[in-house]
mmCIF file with all atom_site columns, C-alpha atoms in Angstrom:
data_model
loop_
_atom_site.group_PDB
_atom_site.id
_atom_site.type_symbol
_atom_site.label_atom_id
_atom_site.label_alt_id
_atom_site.label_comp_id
_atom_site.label_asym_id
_atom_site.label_entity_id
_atom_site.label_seq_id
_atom_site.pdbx_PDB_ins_code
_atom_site.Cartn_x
_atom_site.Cartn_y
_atom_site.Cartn_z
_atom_site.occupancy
_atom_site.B_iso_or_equiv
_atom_site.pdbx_formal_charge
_atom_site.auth_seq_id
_atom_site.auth_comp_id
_atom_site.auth_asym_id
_atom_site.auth_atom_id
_atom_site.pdbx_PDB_model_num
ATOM 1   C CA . UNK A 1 1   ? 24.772 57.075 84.980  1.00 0.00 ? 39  UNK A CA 1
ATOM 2   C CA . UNK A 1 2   ? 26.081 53.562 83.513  1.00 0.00 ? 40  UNK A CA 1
ATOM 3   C CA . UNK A 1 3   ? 24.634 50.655 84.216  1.00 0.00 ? 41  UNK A CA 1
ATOM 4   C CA . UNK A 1 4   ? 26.289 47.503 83.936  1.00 0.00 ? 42  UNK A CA 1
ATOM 5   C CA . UNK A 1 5   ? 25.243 43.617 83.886  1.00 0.00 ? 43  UNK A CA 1
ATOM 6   C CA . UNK A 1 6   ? 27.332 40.267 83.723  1.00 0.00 ? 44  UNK A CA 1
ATOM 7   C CA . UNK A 1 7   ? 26.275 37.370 82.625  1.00 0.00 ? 45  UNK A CA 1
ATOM 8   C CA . UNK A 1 8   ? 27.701 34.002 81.823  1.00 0.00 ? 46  UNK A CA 1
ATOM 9   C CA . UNK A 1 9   ? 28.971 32.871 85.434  1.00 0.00 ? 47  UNK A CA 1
ATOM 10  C CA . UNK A 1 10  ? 28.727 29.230 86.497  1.00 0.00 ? 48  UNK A CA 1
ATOM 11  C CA . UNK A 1 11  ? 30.071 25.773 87.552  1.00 0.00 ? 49  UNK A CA 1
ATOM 12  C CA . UNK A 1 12  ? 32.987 24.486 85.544  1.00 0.00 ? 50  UNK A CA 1
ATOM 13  C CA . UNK A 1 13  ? 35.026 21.483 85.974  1.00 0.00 ? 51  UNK A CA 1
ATOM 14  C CA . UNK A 1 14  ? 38.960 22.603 86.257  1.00 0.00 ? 52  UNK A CA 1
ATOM 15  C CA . UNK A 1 15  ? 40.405 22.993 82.265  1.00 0.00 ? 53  UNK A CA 1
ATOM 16  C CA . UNK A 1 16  ? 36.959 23.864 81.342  1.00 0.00 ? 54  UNK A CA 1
ATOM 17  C CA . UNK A 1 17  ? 36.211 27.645 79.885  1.00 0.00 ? 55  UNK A CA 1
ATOM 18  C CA . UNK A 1 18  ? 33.738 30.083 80.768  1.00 0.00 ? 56  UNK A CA 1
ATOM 19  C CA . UNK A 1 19  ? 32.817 33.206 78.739  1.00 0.00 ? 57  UNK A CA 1
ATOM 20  C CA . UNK A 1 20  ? 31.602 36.424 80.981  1.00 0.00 ? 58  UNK A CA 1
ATOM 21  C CA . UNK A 1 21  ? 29.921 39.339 79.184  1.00 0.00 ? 59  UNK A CA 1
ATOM 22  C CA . UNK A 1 22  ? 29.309 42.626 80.614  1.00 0.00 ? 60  UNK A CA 1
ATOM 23  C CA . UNK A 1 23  ? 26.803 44.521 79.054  1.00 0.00 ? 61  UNK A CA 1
ATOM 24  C CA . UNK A 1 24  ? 26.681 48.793 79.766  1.00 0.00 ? 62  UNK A CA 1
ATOM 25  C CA . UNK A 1 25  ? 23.899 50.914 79.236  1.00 0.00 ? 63  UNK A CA 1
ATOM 26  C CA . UNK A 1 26  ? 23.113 54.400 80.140  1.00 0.00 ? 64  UNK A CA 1
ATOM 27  C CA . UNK A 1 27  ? 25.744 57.247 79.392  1.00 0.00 ? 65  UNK A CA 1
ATOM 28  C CA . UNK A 1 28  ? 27.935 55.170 77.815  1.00 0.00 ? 66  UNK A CA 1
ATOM 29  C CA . UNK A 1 29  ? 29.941 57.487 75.225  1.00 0.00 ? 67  UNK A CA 1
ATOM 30  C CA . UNK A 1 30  ? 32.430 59.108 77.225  1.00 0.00 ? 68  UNK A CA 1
ATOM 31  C CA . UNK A 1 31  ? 33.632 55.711 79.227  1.00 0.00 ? 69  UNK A CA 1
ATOM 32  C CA . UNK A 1 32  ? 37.528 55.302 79.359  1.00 0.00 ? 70  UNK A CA 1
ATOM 33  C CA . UNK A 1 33  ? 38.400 51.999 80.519  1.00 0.00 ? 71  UNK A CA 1
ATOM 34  C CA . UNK A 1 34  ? 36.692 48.905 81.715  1.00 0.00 ? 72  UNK A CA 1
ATOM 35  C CA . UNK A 1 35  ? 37.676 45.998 83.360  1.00 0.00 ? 73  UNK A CA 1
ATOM 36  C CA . UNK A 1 36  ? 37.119 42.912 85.288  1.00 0.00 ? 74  UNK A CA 1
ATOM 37  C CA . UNK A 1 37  ? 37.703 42.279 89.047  1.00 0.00 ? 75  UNK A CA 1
ATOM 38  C CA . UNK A 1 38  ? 37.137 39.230 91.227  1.00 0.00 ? 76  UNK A CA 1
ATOM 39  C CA . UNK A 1 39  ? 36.627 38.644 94.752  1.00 0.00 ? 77  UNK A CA 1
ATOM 40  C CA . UNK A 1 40  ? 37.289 34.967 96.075  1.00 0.00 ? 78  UNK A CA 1
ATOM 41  C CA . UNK A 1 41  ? 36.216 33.518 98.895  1.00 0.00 ? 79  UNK A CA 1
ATOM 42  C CA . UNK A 1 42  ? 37.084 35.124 102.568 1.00 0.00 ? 80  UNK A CA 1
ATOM 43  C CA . UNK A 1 43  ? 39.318 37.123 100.610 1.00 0.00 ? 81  UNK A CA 1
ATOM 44  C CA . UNK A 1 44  ? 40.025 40.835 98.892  1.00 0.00 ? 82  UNK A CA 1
ATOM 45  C CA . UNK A 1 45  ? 38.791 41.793 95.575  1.00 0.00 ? 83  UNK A CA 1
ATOM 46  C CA . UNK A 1 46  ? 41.482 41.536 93.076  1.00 0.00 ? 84  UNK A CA 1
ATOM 47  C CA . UNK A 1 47  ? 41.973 43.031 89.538  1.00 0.00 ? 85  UNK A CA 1
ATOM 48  C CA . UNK A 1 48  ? 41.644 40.320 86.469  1.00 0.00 ? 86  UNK A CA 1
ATOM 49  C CA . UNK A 1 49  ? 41.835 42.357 83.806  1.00 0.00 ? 87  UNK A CA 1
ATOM 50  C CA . UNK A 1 50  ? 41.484 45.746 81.940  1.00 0.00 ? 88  UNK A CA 1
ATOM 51  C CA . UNK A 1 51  ? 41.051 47.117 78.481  1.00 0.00 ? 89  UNK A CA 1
ATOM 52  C CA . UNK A 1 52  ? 41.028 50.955 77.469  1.00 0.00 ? 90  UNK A CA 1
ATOM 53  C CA . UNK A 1 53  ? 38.660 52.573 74.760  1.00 0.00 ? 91  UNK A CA 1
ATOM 54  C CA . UNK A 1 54  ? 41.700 52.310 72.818  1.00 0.00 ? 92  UNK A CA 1
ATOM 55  C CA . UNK A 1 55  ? 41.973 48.416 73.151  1.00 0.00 ? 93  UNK A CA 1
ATOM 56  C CA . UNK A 1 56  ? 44.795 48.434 75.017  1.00 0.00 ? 94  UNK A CA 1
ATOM 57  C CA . UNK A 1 57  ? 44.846 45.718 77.935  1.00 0.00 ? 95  UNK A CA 1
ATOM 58  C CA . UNK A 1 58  ? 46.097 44.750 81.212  1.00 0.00 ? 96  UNK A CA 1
ATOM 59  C CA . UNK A 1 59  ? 46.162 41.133 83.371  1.00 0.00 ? 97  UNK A CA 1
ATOM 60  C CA . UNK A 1 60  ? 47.025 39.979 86.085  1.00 0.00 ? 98  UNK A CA 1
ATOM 61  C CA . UNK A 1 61  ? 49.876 37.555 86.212  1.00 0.00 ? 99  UNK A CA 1
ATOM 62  C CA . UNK A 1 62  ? 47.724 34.753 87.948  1.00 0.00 ? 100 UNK A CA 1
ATOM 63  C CA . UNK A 1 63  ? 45.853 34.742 84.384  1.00 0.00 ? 101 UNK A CA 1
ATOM 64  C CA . UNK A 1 64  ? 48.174 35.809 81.782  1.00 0.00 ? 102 UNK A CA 1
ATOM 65  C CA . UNK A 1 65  ? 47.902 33.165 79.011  1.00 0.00 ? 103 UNK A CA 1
ATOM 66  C CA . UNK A 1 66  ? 44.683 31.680 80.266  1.00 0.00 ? 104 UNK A CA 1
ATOM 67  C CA . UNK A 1 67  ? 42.283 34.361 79.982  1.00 0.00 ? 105 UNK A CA 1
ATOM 68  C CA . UNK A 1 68  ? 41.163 37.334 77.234  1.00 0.00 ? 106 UNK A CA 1
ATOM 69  C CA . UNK A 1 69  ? 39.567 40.728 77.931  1.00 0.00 ? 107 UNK A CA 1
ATOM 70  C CA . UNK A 1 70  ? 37.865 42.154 74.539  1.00 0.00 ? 108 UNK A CA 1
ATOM 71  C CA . UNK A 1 71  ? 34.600 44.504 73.877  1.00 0.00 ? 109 UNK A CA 1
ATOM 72  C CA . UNK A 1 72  ? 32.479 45.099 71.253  1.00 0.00 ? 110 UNK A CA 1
ATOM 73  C CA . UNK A 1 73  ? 31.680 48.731 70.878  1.00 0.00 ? 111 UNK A CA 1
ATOM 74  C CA . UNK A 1 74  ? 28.855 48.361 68.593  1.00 0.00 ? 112 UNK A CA 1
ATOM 75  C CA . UNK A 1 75  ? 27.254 46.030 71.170  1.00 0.00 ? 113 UNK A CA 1
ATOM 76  C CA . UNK A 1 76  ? 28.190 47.793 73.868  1.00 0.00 ? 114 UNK A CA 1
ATOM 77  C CA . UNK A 1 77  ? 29.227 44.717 75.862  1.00 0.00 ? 115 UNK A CA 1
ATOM 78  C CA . UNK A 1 78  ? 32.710 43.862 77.217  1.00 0.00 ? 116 UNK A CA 1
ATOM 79  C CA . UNK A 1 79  ? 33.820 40.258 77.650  1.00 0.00 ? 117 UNK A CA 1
ATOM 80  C CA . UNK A 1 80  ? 36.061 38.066 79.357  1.00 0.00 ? 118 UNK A CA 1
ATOM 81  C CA . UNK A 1 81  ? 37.032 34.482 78.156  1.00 0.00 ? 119 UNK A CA 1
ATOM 82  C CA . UNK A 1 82  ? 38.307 31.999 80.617  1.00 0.00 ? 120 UNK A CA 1
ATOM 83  C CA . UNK A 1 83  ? 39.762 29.271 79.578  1.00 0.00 ? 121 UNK A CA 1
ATOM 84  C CA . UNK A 1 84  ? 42.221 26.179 81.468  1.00 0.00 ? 122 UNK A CA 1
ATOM 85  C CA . UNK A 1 85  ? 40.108 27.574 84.485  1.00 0.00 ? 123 UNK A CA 1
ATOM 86  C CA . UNK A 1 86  ? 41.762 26.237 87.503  1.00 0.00 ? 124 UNK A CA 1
ATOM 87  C CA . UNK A 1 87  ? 39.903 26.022 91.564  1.00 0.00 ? 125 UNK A CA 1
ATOM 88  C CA . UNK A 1 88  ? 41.785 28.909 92.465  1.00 0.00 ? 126 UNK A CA 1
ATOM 89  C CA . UNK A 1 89  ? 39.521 31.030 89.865  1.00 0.00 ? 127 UNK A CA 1
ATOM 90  C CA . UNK A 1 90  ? 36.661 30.744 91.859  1.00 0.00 ? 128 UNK A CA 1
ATOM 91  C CA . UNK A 1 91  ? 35.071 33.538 92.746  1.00 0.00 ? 129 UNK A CA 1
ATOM 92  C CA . UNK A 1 92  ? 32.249 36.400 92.118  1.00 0.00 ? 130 UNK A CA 1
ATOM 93  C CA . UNK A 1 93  ? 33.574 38.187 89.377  1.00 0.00 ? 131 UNK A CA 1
ATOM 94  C CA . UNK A 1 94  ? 32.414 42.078 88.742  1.00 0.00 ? 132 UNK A CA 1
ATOM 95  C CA . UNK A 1 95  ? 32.887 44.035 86.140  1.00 0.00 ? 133 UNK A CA 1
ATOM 96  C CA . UNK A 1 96  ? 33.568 47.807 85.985  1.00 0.00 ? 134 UNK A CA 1
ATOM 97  C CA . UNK A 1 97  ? 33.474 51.124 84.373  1.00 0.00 ? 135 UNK A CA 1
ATOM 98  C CA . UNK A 1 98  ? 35.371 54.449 84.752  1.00 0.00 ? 136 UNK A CA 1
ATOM 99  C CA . UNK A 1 99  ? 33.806 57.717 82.840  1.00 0.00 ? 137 UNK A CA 1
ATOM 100 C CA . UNK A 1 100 ? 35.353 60.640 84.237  1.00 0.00 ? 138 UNK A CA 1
ATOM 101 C CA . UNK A 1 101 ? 36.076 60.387 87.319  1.00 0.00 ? 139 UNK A CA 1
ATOM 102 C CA . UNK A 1 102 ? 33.351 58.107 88.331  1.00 0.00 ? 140 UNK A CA 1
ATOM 103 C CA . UNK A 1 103 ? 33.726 54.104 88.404  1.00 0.00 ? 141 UNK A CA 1
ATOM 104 C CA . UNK A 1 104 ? 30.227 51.976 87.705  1.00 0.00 ? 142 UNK A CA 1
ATOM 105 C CA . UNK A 1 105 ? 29.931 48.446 88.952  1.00 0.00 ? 143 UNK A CA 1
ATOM 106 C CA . UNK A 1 106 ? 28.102 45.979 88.293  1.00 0.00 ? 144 UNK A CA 1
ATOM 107 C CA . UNK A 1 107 ? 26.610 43.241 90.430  1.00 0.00 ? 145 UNK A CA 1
ATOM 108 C CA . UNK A 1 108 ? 28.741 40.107 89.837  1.00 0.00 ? 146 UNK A CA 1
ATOM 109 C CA . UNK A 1 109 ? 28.565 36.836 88.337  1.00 0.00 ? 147 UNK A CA 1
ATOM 110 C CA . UNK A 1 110 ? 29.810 33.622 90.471  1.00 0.00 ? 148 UNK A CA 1
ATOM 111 C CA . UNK A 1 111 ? 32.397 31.320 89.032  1.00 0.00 ? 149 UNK A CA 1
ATOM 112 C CA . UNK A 1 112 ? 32.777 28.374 90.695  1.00 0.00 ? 150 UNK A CA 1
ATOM 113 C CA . UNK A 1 113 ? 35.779 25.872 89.132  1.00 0.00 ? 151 UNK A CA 1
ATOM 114 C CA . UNK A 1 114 ? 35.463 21.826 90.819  1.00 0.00 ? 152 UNK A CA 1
ATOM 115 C CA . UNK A 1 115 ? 38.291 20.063 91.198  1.00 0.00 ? 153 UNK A CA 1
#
């Protein structure tokens, strides 16, 4: 089992930055990839980003340029830096985990940008 928790969600004025951190736990060793999704309002959940146990990432377009997937092994935490946020960015924002052929959520983190 892998437990995951985000943190770091909030309100933000558009151009501001946020900083979400997704800390795992539990059966951690054998994890292959990780990423962040987000689901705005009244609509589907989309992908953000991804980054593999080998570092390698993955954005969307919508936040190429603007925003930074990274972890820290040793901390066991994965993170994802927002920055030049814009309204449309709004949304609760999950992080996940895939370990064989299992993927681990966590519970999400609202990000709310203001106009």
């Amino acid at each position: 089992q892998v437990r995951l928790v985000e943190s770091g969600g909030g309100l933000v004025q558009a151009g501001g930055s946020l900083r979400l951190s997704c800390a795992a736990s539990g059966r951690i060793f054998s994890i292959n990839a990780m990423g962040w999704y987000r689901q705005p309002p009244g609509k589907q959940r989309e992908l953000v980003a991804t980054i593999t146990s080998d570092g390698s990432t993955n954005y969307a377009d919508s936040v190429k340029g603007r925003f930074t997937i990274s972890r820290d092994n040793a901390k066991n935490t994965m993170y994802l830096q927002m920055n030049s946020l814009k309204p449309e960015d709004t949304a609760v924002y999950r992080c996940n985990a895939k370990r064989d052929l299992t993927t681990y959520w966590g519970q999400g983190t609202q990000v709310t940008v203001s106009s």
